[in-house]
Amino acid sequence: MGTEDTPVFPELHQGAARIAQGSVECAEAVLSGRAVHAVNFAGGLHHAARAKASGFCVYNDAAVAIRRLLDGGVSRVVYLDVDAHHGDGTQEIFSEDPRVMTISLHQTGASLFPGTGFPNETGGRGAEGTAVNVALPPHTGDAGWLRAFHAVVPPLVRAFAPEAVVSQHGCDSHLSLIHI
């Protein structure tokens, strides 16, 4: 068993920490003005929560990037998650922070891991309305997905008026996952 200073699986910790650091470096590049857009192709570990790993995600790189943006003076961030799975960890981490709006388009949790992301999940105390979940039925095709995206995302982003957007595109697209 590992200790606080020695993880049980050091290689897993090291790999996940490097991914998280890459997303922090993206946030720092934006904050410093060195970049307008930045990407971490290894990122997208959106299931890790504040105090636990989940769904192959040890550390939530999107959440640490968002935290870095907030700590760097950004007043509002939209987190947009279009992975086939709900971005549960990121939503949980910022559920009571009104400076962060999480928007997730995903296959319904009634039929897909992690079993969350229902429309009634709307944000925690003091941040009501900042968690938005579009839970799509299995076998939603391109037209249905695009209709949902265009009906929900642009108006919410305009209304929230973020200074930064952190997006998570996932490693499994909506359509390919639901046909497995």
XYZ file of C-alpha atoms in Angstrom:
180
model
C 0.000 0.000 0.000
C 1.288 3.453 -0.870
C 1.662 6.407 1.422
C 0.704 9.999 0.861
C 4.137 10.573 -0.712
C 4.367 7.219 -2.493
C 1.442 6.281 -4.744
C 0.482 2.616 -5.034
C 0.955 2.780 -8.804
C 3.659 5.408 -9.380
C 3.560 5.055 -13.177
C -0.187 5.710 -13.233
C 0.240 8.740 -10.982
C 3.124 10.057 -13.091
C 1.257 9.702 -16.382
C -1.928 11.301 -15.057
C 0.049 14.110 -13.411
C 1.800 14.869 -16.713
C -1.545 15.066 -18.500
C -2.891 17.429 -15.840
C 0.269 19.542 -16.046
C -0.191 19.807 -19.815
C -3.647 21.303 -19.315
C -2.301 23.698 -16.682
C 0.360 24.794 -19.169
C -2.379 25.417 -21.745
C -4.210 27.633 -19.234
C -0.994 29.478 -18.424
C -0.289 30.080 -22.120
C -3.718 31.674 -22.485
C -3.369 33.708 -19.277
C 0.038 35.049 -20.311
C -1.149 35.976 -23.798
C 1.294 33.583 -25.467
C -1.721 31.804 -26.995
C -5.342 32.532 -27.772
C -6.137 28.819 -28.055
C -4.293 25.845 -26.595
C -4.848 22.091 -26.765
C -3.762 19.109 -24.720
C -4.411 16.088 -26.928
C -3.836 13.718 -24.011
C -6.371 15.556 -21.829
C -10.013 14.867 -21.184
C -9.927 13.042 -17.851
C -13.338 14.387 -16.879
C -14.518 11.599 -14.551
C -11.979 12.236 -11.766
C -13.692 14.028 -8.896
C -12.352 16.206 -6.119
C -11.296 13.265 -3.927
C -11.437 10.151 -6.102
C -10.393 8.645 -9.394
C -13.114 7.290 -11.666
C -13.578 5.881 -15.154
C -9.845 5.589 -16.001
C -9.363 9.194 -14.853
C -6.921 9.711 -11.974
C -6.689 13.514 -12.045
C -9.161 15.845 -13.731
C -6.977 17.874 -16.071
C -9.846 20.081 -17.248
C -10.666 20.998 -13.656
C -7.083 21.925 -12.824
C -6.928 24.070 -15.986
C -10.167 25.803 -15.004
C -8.844 26.351 -11.472
C -5.637 27.853 -12.923
C -7.677 30.224 -15.106
C -9.772 31.320 -12.110
C -6.686 31.749 -9.919
C -5.120 33.785 -12.749
C -7.942 36.326 -12.703
C -10.491 34.944 -15.176
C -13.909 35.737 -13.723
C -16.110 33.249 -15.647
C -15.321 29.992 -17.436
C -17.558 27.756 -19.524
C -16.634 24.093 -19.469
C -18.060 22.410 -22.579
C -18.001 18.608 -22.651
C -19.071 16.759 -25.790
C -17.720 13.314 -24.912
C -20.244 10.473 -25.150
C -19.997 10.147 -21.358
C -21.201 12.775 -18.899
C -18.462 15.031 -17.493
C -19.428 14.101 -13.953
C -16.158 14.846 -12.184
C -15.819 18.353 -13.573
C -19.472 19.097 -12.818
C -19.046 17.860 -9.227
C -15.850 19.843 -8.642
C -17.453 23.142 -9.697
C -21.039 22.427 -8.637
C -21.028 25.244 -6.062
C -18.891 27.744 -7.971
C -21.040 30.298 -9.828
C -18.008 31.389 -11.879
C -18.016 28.110 -13.809
C -20.795 26.869 -16.068
C -20.515 23.203 -17.022
C -22.342 22.125 -20.177
C -22.324 18.442 -21.092
C -23.910 16.785 -24.132
C -23.757 13.036 -23.671
C -25.648 9.779 -23.918
C -28.105 9.496 -21.053
C -26.796 8.108 -17.800
C -29.731 5.700 -17.823
C -27.819 3.627 -20.378
C -24.154 4.654 -20.133
C -21.422 5.165 -17.535
C -21.224 7.076 -15.212
C -24.992 6.997 -14.705
C -25.225 10.758 -14.161
C -25.827 13.896 -16.182
C -29.579 14.155 -16.012
C -31.356 17.436 -16.778
C -32.340 17.908 -13.121
C -28.655 18.253 -12.167
C -28.464 22.030 -12.407
C -25.778 23.174 -9.968
C -25.195 23.247 -6.254
C -25.869 25.755 -3.509
C -25.081 29.267 -4.674
C -24.525 28.140 -8.259
C -27.983 27.049 -9.318
C -28.329 26.999 -13.096
C -24.611 26.630 -13.804
C -24.693 22.903 -14.561
C -26.425 22.089 -17.834
C -26.876 18.515 -19.001
C -28.233 17.446 -22.358
C -28.796 13.725 -21.902
C -29.374 12.262 -25.350
C -31.013 8.902 -26.008
C -29.002 5.998 -27.390
C -28.686 5.996 -31.187
C -28.950 9.773 -31.484
C -27.512 10.567 -34.899
C -25.700 13.597 -36.248
C -28.837 15.641 -36.965
C -30.278 15.133 -33.473
C -26.952 15.812 -31.773
C -26.338 18.971 -33.790
C -29.880 20.205 -33.165
C -29.403 19.744 -29.408
C -25.996 21.427 -29.485
C -27.158 24.462 -31.465
C -30.324 24.860 -29.394
C -28.483 24.820 -26.075
C -24.802 25.757 -26.291
C -24.621 29.100 -28.178
C -27.421 30.813 -26.219
C -26.036 29.636 -22.873
C -22.493 30.707 -23.708
C -23.720 34.137 -24.864
C -25.817 34.590 -21.707
C -23.038 33.470 -19.327
C -20.450 35.627 -21.165
C -17.343 33.694 -20.150
C -13.841 35.053 -20.431
C -12.574 31.562 -21.264
C -13.911 28.271 -22.577
C -12.399 24.923 -21.643
C -13.711 22.180 -23.886
C -13.423 18.435 -23.570
C -14.035 16.530 -26.772
C -13.388 13.063 -25.427
C -11.818 10.041 -26.959
C -15.140 8.450 -27.825
C -17.493 10.318 -30.038
C -21.197 10.127 -29.374
C -22.161 8.189 -32.478
C -19.370 5.619 -32.493
C -19.873 4.697 -28.840
C -23.614 4.156 -29.019
C -23.304 1.681 -31.892
C -20.931 -0.661 -30.071
